[in-house]
Short mmCIF file of C-alpha atoms and ligand atoms in Angstrom, two decimals:
data_model
loop_
_atom_site.label_atom_id
_atom_site.label_comp_id
_atom_site.label_asym_id
_atom_site.label_seq_id
_atom_site.Cartn_x
_atom_site.Cartn_y
_atom_site.Cartn_z
CA MET T 8 -58.99 95.38 13.45
CA SER T 9 -56.29 95.89 16.04
CA THR T 10 -56.59 93.94 19.26
CA CYS T 11 -54.33 96.33 21.11
CA THR T 12 -55.89 97.52 24.34
CA LEU T 13 -54.95 100.40 26.54
CA SER T 14 -53.29 99.81 29.86
CA ARG T 15 -55.58 99.88 32.90
CA ARG T 16 -53.50 102.89 33.90
CA GLY T 17 -54.61 104.62 30.71
CA SER T 18 -58.20 103.48 30.45
CA GLU T 19 -59.04 103.92 34.14
CA ALA T 20 -57.35 107.27 34.74
CA PRO T 21 -59.82 109.51 36.59
CA ALA T 22 -61.18 112.51 34.67
CA SER T 23 -60.90 115.85 36.45
CA PRO T 24 -64.19 116.80 38.14
CA ILE T 25 -63.06 120.42 37.85
CA ARG T 26 -63.34 120.39 34.07
CA ALA T 27 -66.20 117.86 33.84
CA LEU T 28 -68.96 120.36 33.07
CA GLY T 29 -66.91 122.33 30.54
CA SER T 30 -68.70 120.97 27.47
CA LEU T 31 -72.16 121.72 28.92
CA ALA T 32 -70.97 125.25 29.70
CA ALA T 33 -69.74 125.62 26.10
CA GLN T 34 -73.13 124.42 24.80
CA ALA T 35 -74.87 126.95 27.06
CA GLU T 36 -72.69 129.68 25.54
CA ASP T 37 -73.54 128.40 22.04
CA ARG T 38 -77.21 128.92 22.95
CA GLY T 39 -76.36 132.56 23.69
CA LEU T 40 -76.16 132.43 27.49
CA VAL T 41 -73.53 134.23 29.53
CA VAL T 42 -71.83 131.60 31.69
CA HIS T 43 -69.89 132.65 34.82
CA TYR T 44 -67.09 130.18 35.45
CA LEU T 45 -66.68 129.51 39.13
CA ASN T 46 -65.62 125.92 38.53
CA ILE T 47 -61.97 126.48 37.77
CA GLY T 48 -59.11 128.25 39.57
CA GLN T 49 -58.22 130.52 36.67
CA PRO T 50 -57.86 134.01 38.15
CA ASP T 51 -58.85 137.10 36.16
CA ILE T 52 -56.15 139.17 37.93
CA GLN T 53 -53.82 140.81 35.40
CA THR T 54 -50.42 139.11 35.21
CA PRO T 55 -47.74 141.60 36.41
CA GLU T 56 -46.34 143.60 33.51
CA VAL T 57 -42.76 142.61 34.41
CA ILE T 58 -43.64 138.99 33.51
CA ASN T 59 -45.34 139.83 30.22
CA GLU T 60 -42.44 142.14 29.40
CA ALA T 61 -39.93 139.31 29.96
CA TYR T 62 -41.72 137.22 27.30
CA ARG T 63 -41.69 140.14 24.88
CA ARG T 64 -38.00 140.79 25.57
CA TYR T 65 -36.90 137.24 24.81
CA GLN T 66 -34.71 137.08 21.71
CA ASP T 67 -32.13 134.25 21.95
CA GLU T 68 -31.29 132.99 18.47
CA VAL T 69 -31.45 129.36 19.55
CA LEU T 70 -34.27 128.34 21.82
CA ALA T 71 -32.21 125.87 23.83
CA TYR T 72 -32.92 123.35 26.58
CA ALA T 73 -32.41 124.52 30.15
CA PRO T 74 -30.63 122.39 32.78
CA SER T 75 -32.88 119.58 34.06
CA ASP T 76 -33.19 121.12 37.52
CA GLY T 77 -33.67 124.63 36.15
CA PHE T 78 -31.31 127.52 35.49
CA ARG T 79 -28.79 127.80 38.28
CA ASN T 80 -29.19 131.56 38.59
CA TYR T 81 -32.97 131.11 38.75
CA ARG T 82 -32.61 128.62 41.59
CA ARG T 83 -30.19 130.95 43.37
CA GLU T 84 -32.47 133.95 43.00
CA LEU T 85 -35.46 131.86 44.06
CA ALA T 86 -33.66 130.69 47.19
CA ALA T 87 -32.77 134.31 48.03
CA TRP T 88 -36.35 135.39 47.27
CA TYR T 89 -37.69 133.05 49.98
CA GLY T 90 -35.42 134.75 52.51
CA ALA T 91 -36.37 138.24 51.35
CA ARG T 92 -40.13 137.73 51.57
CA PRO T 93 -42.25 137.76 54.68
CA GLY T 94 -43.24 134.41 56.10
CA ILE T 95 -40.19 132.17 55.63
CA GLN T 96 -37.64 132.41 58.43
CA ARG T 97 -35.24 129.54 57.75
CA PRO T 98 -32.80 129.75 54.81
CA VAL T 99 -33.45 127.92 51.55
CA ASP T 100 -30.47 126.91 49.40
CA ALA T 101 -30.38 126.83 45.60
CA GLU T 102 -29.39 123.16 45.94
CA ASP T 103 -32.69 122.44 47.74
CA ILE T 104 -34.67 123.39 44.61
CA VAL T 105 -35.59 121.53 41.41
CA VAL T 106 -37.54 123.55 38.83
CA THR T 107 -40.42 121.69 37.21
CA THR T 108 -43.17 122.15 34.63
CA GLY T 109 -45.64 123.71 37.05
CA GLY T 110 -46.49 122.61 40.54
CA SER T 111 -48.24 119.69 38.82
CA GLU T 112 -45.01 118.08 37.67
CA ALA T 113 -43.46 118.88 41.06
CA LEU T 114 -46.25 116.87 42.70
CA LEU T 115 -45.85 113.97 40.29
CA PHE T 116 -42.07 113.86 40.77
CA ALA T 117 -42.33 114.20 44.56
CA LEU T 118 -44.82 111.35 44.76
CA ALA T 119 -42.77 109.22 42.38
CA ALA T 120 -39.65 109.81 44.48
CA VAL T 121 -41.19 108.50 47.70
CA THR T 122 -43.76 105.85 46.71
CA ASP T 123 -43.77 102.46 45.03
CA PRO T 124 -46.76 100.75 43.39
CA GLY T 125 -49.09 99.42 46.10
CA ASP T 126 -48.07 102.09 48.63
CA GLU T 127 -50.57 104.48 50.10
CA ILE T 128 -50.70 108.26 50.41
CA LEU T 129 -52.86 110.02 52.96
CA VAL T 130 -54.94 113.05 51.98
CA CYS T 131 -57.58 115.10 53.78
CA GLU T 132 -60.82 114.95 51.80
CA PRO T 133 -62.29 116.88 50.10
CA TYR T 134 -58.91 117.19 48.38
CA TYR T 135 -57.29 118.53 45.23
CA THR T 136 -58.32 115.75 42.92
CA ASN T 137 -55.24 115.79 40.74
CA TYR T 138 -53.47 114.06 43.66
CA ALA T 139 -55.66 111.08 42.74
CA GLY T 140 -54.59 111.40 39.10
CA TYR T 141 -50.89 111.24 39.98
CA ALA T 142 -51.46 108.41 42.47
CA HIS T 143 -53.27 106.48 39.73
CA MET T 144 -50.38 106.98 37.29
CA LEU T 145 -47.99 105.63 39.89
CA GLY T 146 -50.15 102.69 41.05
CA VAL T 147 -50.49 104.22 44.50
CA GLU T 148 -53.63 104.08 46.68
CA VAL T 149 -55.20 107.21 48.14
CA SER T 150 -56.39 106.93 51.71
CA PRO T 151 -58.62 109.75 52.99
CA VAL T 152 -59.05 111.48 56.34
CA THR T 153 -62.42 113.20 56.12
CA THR T 154 -62.88 116.86 57.05
CA TYR T 155 -66.37 118.29 57.53
CA PRO T 156 -68.26 121.39 56.38
CA LYS T 157 -69.64 121.88 59.92
CA GLU T 158 -66.03 122.07 61.20
CA GLN T 159 -65.01 124.49 58.41
CA TYR T 160 -63.10 121.53 56.89
CA ALA T 161 -60.44 121.92 59.61
CA ILE T 162 -57.51 119.48 59.44
CA ASP T 163 -56.93 117.58 62.69
CA PRO T 164 -53.40 116.16 63.20
CA ASP T 165 -54.73 113.52 65.65
CA ARG T 166 -57.05 112.13 62.97
CA ILE T 167 -54.12 112.09 60.55
CA GLU T 168 -51.98 110.21 63.05
CA ALA T 169 -54.73 107.65 63.63
CA ALA T 170 -55.11 107.06 59.88
CA ILE T 171 -51.45 106.21 59.20
CA THR T 172 -50.95 102.53 58.42
CA GLY T 173 -47.92 100.41 57.58
CA LYS T 174 -48.62 101.13 53.89
CA THR T 175 -48.64 104.95 54.26
CA ARG T 176 -45.60 106.45 52.56
CA ALA T 177 -46.56 110.10 52.41
CA ILE T 178 -49.09 112.65 53.58
CA VAL T 179 -50.06 115.16 50.89
CA LEU T 180 -51.69 118.36 52.12
CA PRO T 181 -52.25 121.72 50.47
CA THR T 182 -52.15 124.82 52.67
CA PRO T 183 -54.02 127.06 52.01
CA GLY T 184 -56.25 124.28 50.76
CA ASN T 185 -58.01 123.60 47.52
CA PRO T 186 -61.04 123.10 47.55
CA THR T 187 -61.68 124.21 51.15
CA GLY T 188 -59.45 127.24 51.75
CA SER T 189 -58.32 125.72 55.09
CA VAL T 190 -54.96 126.96 56.35
CA ILE T 191 -52.74 124.74 58.50
CA SER T 192 -51.32 126.66 61.47
CA ALA T 193 -47.58 126.57 62.24
CA GLU T 194 -48.36 124.50 65.36
CA HIS T 195 -50.28 121.93 63.33
CA LEU T 196 -47.58 121.83 60.64
CA GLU T 197 -45.03 121.13 63.36
CA ARG T 198 -47.25 118.47 64.92
CA ILE T 199 -47.86 116.74 61.57
CA ALA T 200 -44.12 116.89 60.78
CA GLU T 201 -43.39 115.28 64.15
CA ILE T 202 -45.98 112.57 63.50
CA CYS T 203 -44.37 111.93 60.11
CA ALA T 204 -40.90 111.75 61.67
CA ALA T 205 -42.11 109.32 64.34
CA LYS T 206 -43.86 107.10 61.76
CA ASP T 207 -41.33 107.34 58.90
CA VAL T 208 -43.73 109.01 56.53
CA PHE T 209 -42.91 111.79 54.04
CA PHE T 210 -44.81 115.07 54.18
CA ILE T 211 -45.56 116.68 50.82
CA CYS T 212 -46.82 120.16 51.58
CA ASP T 213 -48.43 121.92 48.64
CA GLU T 214 -47.96 125.64 49.21
CA VAL T 215 -48.92 127.06 45.81
CA TYR T 216 -51.48 129.42 47.45
CA ARG T 217 -49.18 130.57 50.27
CA GLU T 218 -49.66 134.31 49.55
CA PHE T 219 -53.43 134.13 49.74
CA VAL T 220 -54.26 133.97 53.44
CA TYR T 221 -56.89 136.32 54.83
CA GLU T 222 -56.87 135.87 58.60
CA ASP T 223 -54.37 138.02 60.52
CA CYS T 224 -53.59 135.24 63.00
CA TYR T 225 -51.40 133.54 60.35
CA GLY T 226 -49.32 136.62 59.51
CA PRO T 227 -48.73 137.89 55.96
CA ARG T 228 -48.28 134.39 54.48
CA ALA T 229 -49.64 130.96 55.28
CA PRO T 230 -47.15 129.14 57.55
CA SER T 231 -44.66 127.06 55.57
CA LEU T 232 -43.28 123.59 56.16
CA LEU T 233 -39.89 125.10 55.27
CA ASP T 234 -39.90 126.69 58.72
CA GLN T 235 -40.31 123.34 60.49
CA PRO T 236 -36.95 121.76 61.39
CA ALA T 237 -38.82 118.50 62.13
CA ALA T 238 -39.53 118.26 58.39
CA ASP T 239 -35.95 118.70 57.14
CA GLU T 240 -35.53 115.00 56.36
CA LEU T 241 -39.03 114.12 55.26
CA GLY T 242 -40.51 117.35 53.93
CA ILE T 243 -41.12 118.28 50.31
CA VAL T 244 -42.65 121.66 49.53
CA ILE T 245 -44.48 122.16 46.24
CA ASP T 246 -44.46 125.67 44.83
CA SER T 247 -45.45 127.38 41.61
CA VAL T 248 -45.77 130.72 39.82
CA SER T 249 -49.28 129.89 38.53
CA LYS T 250 -51.54 131.29 41.24
CA ARG T 251 -48.95 133.53 42.91
CA TYR T 252 -48.65 135.81 39.88
CA SER T 253 -51.83 134.91 38.04
CA ALA T 254 -49.49 133.32 35.48
CA CYS T 255 -50.98 129.83 35.16
CA GLY T 256 -49.85 129.51 31.55
CA ALA T 257 -46.18 129.99 32.43
CA ARG T 258 -45.95 126.35 33.62
CA ILE T 259 -43.14 126.88 36.06
CA GLY T 260 -43.13 125.24 39.48
CA TRP T 261 -40.55 123.64 41.72
CA ILE T 262 -39.96 121.41 44.67
CA VAL T 263 -37.99 122.51 47.71
CA THR T 264 -36.53 119.79 49.91
CA ARG T 265 -33.60 119.75 52.30
CA ASN T 266 -33.34 115.99 51.83
CA GLN T 267 -30.67 115.63 49.14
CA GLU T 268 -31.68 112.02 48.36
CA ILE T 269 -35.15 113.18 47.42
CA ARG T 270 -33.70 116.06 45.45
CA GLU T 271 -31.43 113.71 43.51
CA ALA T 272 -34.29 111.32 42.72
CA VAL T 273 -36.42 114.22 41.51
CA LEU T 274 -33.50 115.47 39.45
CA ARG T 275 -33.20 112.04 37.76
CA PHE T 276 -36.89 112.23 36.83
CA GLY T 277 -36.15 115.72 35.57
CA GLN T 278 -33.31 114.44 33.43
CA ALA T 279 -35.68 111.91 31.83
CA ARG T 280 -37.92 114.73 30.66
CA LEU T 281 -34.84 116.80 29.82
CA SER T 282 -35.74 120.32 30.86
CA PRO T 283 -38.37 122.71 32.19
CA ALA T 284 -39.33 125.42 29.68
CA THR T 285 -36.57 127.92 28.95
CA VAL T 286 -38.47 131.13 28.16
CA ASP T 287 -40.97 130.58 30.95
CA GLN T 288 -38.08 130.40 33.41
CA TYR T 289 -36.86 133.79 32.21
CA ALA T 290 -40.36 135.13 32.87
CA ALA T 291 -40.48 133.40 36.27
CA MET T 292 -37.12 134.97 37.09
CA ALA T 293 -38.49 138.41 36.19
CA ALA T 294 -41.47 137.64 38.45
CA LEU T 295 -39.15 137.70 41.46
CA GLU T 296 -39.10 141.49 41.04
CA VAL T 297 -42.84 141.79 41.64
CA PRO T 298 -43.07 144.06 44.69
CA GLU T 299 -44.74 143.20 47.96
CA SER T 300 -47.33 145.93 47.27
CA TRP T 301 -48.66 143.90 44.31
CA PHE T 302 -49.39 140.95 46.60
CA GLU T 303 -51.03 143.23 49.13
CA GLU T 304 -53.39 144.58 46.46
CA VAL T 305 -54.21 141.18 45.01
CA LYS T 306 -54.76 139.68 48.42
CA ALA T 307 -57.07 142.55 49.40
CA GLU T 308 -59.06 141.94 46.21
CA TYR T 309 -59.43 138.20 46.89
CA LYS T 310 -60.41 138.89 50.49
CA ALA T 311 -63.06 141.36 49.31
CA ARG T 312 -64.33 138.76 46.83
CA ARG T 313 -64.44 136.13 49.54
CA ASP T 314 -66.38 138.45 51.81
CA VAL T 315 -68.86 139.37 49.07
CA LEU T 316 -69.44 135.72 48.23
CA VAL T 317 -69.73 134.54 51.85
CA ALA T 318 -72.10 137.41 52.75
CA GLY T 319 -74.21 136.77 49.64
CA LEU T 320 -74.48 133.05 50.28
CA ARG T 321 -75.48 133.71 53.89
CA ARG T 322 -78.02 136.30 52.73
CA ILE T 323 -79.77 133.65 50.63
CA GLY T 324 -79.88 131.32 53.64
CA LEU T 325 -76.89 129.06 53.00
CA ASP T 326 -74.50 127.97 55.75
CA ALA T 327 -71.34 129.32 54.10
CA PRO T 328 -68.01 128.66 55.82
CA THR T 329 -65.39 131.44 55.80
CA PRO T 330 -62.40 130.06 53.86
CA GLU T 331 -59.17 131.32 55.42
CA GLY T 332 -57.07 131.23 52.28
CA ALA T 333 -56.64 130.33 48.58
CA PHE T 334 -59.63 131.40 46.45
CA TYR T 335 -62.11 128.57 46.79
CA LEU T 336 -65.21 128.07 48.84
CA ALA T 337 -66.70 124.63 49.43
CA ILE T 338 -70.32 124.61 50.51
CA ALA T 339 -73.25 122.24 51.03
CA LEU T 340 -76.33 123.19 48.98
CA PRO T 341 -79.96 122.33 49.82
CA VAL T 342 -80.12 119.80 46.95
CA GLU T 343 -79.82 116.04 47.01
CA ASP T 344 -77.35 115.73 44.17
CA ALA T 345 -75.14 118.75 43.42
CA ASP T 346 -73.82 117.15 40.22
CA THR T 347 -77.32 116.92 38.67
CA PHE T 348 -78.12 120.42 39.92
CA CYS T 349 -74.93 121.93 38.43
CA ARG T 350 -75.60 120.21 35.11
CA TRP T 351 -79.20 121.43 35.08
CA MET T 352 -78.01 124.99 35.72
CA LEU T 353 -76.13 124.74 32.42
CA THR T 354 -78.70 122.83 30.37
CA ASP T 355 -82.09 124.14 31.54
CA PHE T 356 -81.71 127.25 33.65
CA ASP T 357 -80.85 130.89 33.24
CA LEU T 358 -81.61 134.14 34.99
CA ASN T 359 -82.04 136.88 32.39
CA GLY T 360 -79.66 135.11 30.00
CA GLU T 361 -76.98 134.28 32.60
CA THR T 362 -76.03 131.13 34.41
CA MET T 363 -72.96 129.75 36.19
CA CYS T 364 -70.69 126.75 36.25
CA MET T 365 -69.62 125.29 39.62
CA ALA T 366 -67.59 122.18 40.43
CA PRO T 367 -69.63 119.43 42.14
CA LEU T 368 -67.62 118.32 45.17
CA ALA T 369 -68.33 114.56 45.22
CA GLY T 370 -65.36 114.04 42.90
CA PHE T 371 -63.09 115.73 45.46
CA TYR T 372 -63.85 113.00 48.01
CA GLN T 373 -62.24 109.60 48.04
CA THR T 374 -64.98 108.09 50.18
CA ALA T 375 -67.91 107.10 47.94
CA GLY T 376 -71.15 108.89 48.79
CA LEU T 377 -69.59 111.90 50.53
CA GLY T 378 -69.95 115.45 49.24
CA LYS T 379 -73.04 114.64 47.13
CA ASN T 380 -74.73 117.93 48.00
CA GLU T 381 -71.56 120.05 48.05
CA VAL T 382 -69.95 122.28 45.41
CA ARG T 383 -66.76 124.28 45.05
CA MET T 384 -66.87 127.87 43.89
CA ALA T 385 -63.67 129.64 42.85
CA TYR T 386 -63.92 133.36 43.66
CA VAL T 387 -61.72 134.31 40.76
CA LEU T 388 -64.20 136.76 39.21
CA GLU T 389 -64.98 140.41 40.00
CA GLN T 390 -67.09 141.30 43.01
CA GLN T 391 -70.17 142.46 41.02
CA ILE T 392 -70.10 139.22 39.04
CA LEU T 393 -69.93 137.23 42.27
CA GLU T 394 -72.93 139.17 43.56
CA ARG T 395 -74.78 138.29 40.36
CA CYS T 396 -73.75 134.65 40.79
CA VAL T 397 -75.36 134.64 44.24
CA ASP T 398 -78.61 135.98 42.70
CA ILE T 399 -78.40 133.35 39.95
CA LEU T 400 -77.86 130.60 42.52
CA GLU T 401 -80.74 131.84 44.67
CA ALA T 402 -83.10 131.79 41.67
CA ALA T 403 -81.81 128.39 40.55
CA LEU T 404 -82.28 126.83 43.99
CA ALA T 405 -85.81 128.26 44.19
CA ALA T 406 -86.67 126.84 40.74
CA TRP T 407 -85.00 123.47 41.46
CA ASN T 408 -86.74 122.96 44.78
CA ASP T 409 -90.10 124.21 43.43
C1 PLP J 43 -53.54 122.71 45.35
C2 PLP J 43 -52.89 122.82 44.02
N1 PLP J 43 -51.66 122.33 43.86
C3 PLP J 43 -51.03 122.38 42.68
C4 PLP J 43 -51.63 122.95 41.58
C5 PLP J 43 -50.86 122.91 40.30
O1 PLP J 43 -50.68 124.13 39.72
P1 PLP J 43 -49.65 124.39 38.51
O2 PLP J 43 -49.30 123.09 37.88
O3 PLP J 43 -50.37 125.32 37.60
O4 PLP J 43 -48.47 125.02 39.16
C6 PLP J 43 -52.92 123.48 41.70
C7 PLP J 43 -53.62 124.04 40.53
O5 PLP J 43 -54.78 124.35 40.55
C8 PLP J 43 -53.56 123.41 42.96
O6 PLP J 43 -54.80 123.89 43.13
#
């Protein structure tokens, strides 16, 4: 028998808490139940026809590699697109962009460009857990600044500043946030960028949900780090087509940075994996034609879903925060252990043949013991289904606490 063993990197890689209950949900379906999936950020919004049409139109005779940093005309059009859309005031150059395989690869490359093994990155917990996955691959520690349900999970720059140590190499923050929906105001982005500049720390700002912001005080888009001159040297913006166009399978993302050293490092990583997908870039290029009215409609739909879910959760007596953006809601439930409760909802509970799958939030915290009674719900399903989910949750909580 072979005595080969996996690396610690391989054997100890964290599993995603977002997908953890998937097999129990599949078993529930096998038993004939209807399962509503609120655990995963897979929108049901129809992908714009112009994107699907671009896939159908593709007919090159040789399916060739693309340049490692993406097609030049795509980067040019993307740079122009930033300027033509509401929300971004300062110009973006095609040379500031490297196209990647989704925002996920952009995050991995950005982290790899600015950290060495043993370094630390700062996150605000609860946080998008894949940051922990990338940090693990790179041998980097994750250091958390806790945000709290009773404060609507607001991010406080002073707490971030206080948490920076000599080992901190980068702060990684999504805005709008996953799993909390928190949006970072322009003032706070500026303040965090200034803190980073003063402390020689990079700021990786994950803006893949930028379109989905529901409070008028922020304007039509969530504020972007690209508009903060203080971040020109140390800022890396992560972007993606996945959520923006409900095109998660296209696997096109990119980094934007005005720091050419970072860009060159990311490009070298890009050369090692050769190329982002060719056909998906054509589709992503077509996506740039999606009109502003499409975003307005989709945003209105998500806002309505948010409102239905928040109102429903409050109706059944839960202290639901009002997420300002993205399409997630993190909430504390009146249970001791949300993980056990969520599992039980899939193995032993149904309301008239229906149940639901949520993501227990403990796995989104770095600090052991936090988030035990919290869950994340993705409001990516239709409003009537969300209303039914509230009824299902109410009945499940009543049965569980009986
Ligand atoms: C905060 C955040 N960043 C990045 C991503 C990566 O998305 P993708 O790789 O599909 O572009 C996701 C996906 O859920 C996300 O929630």
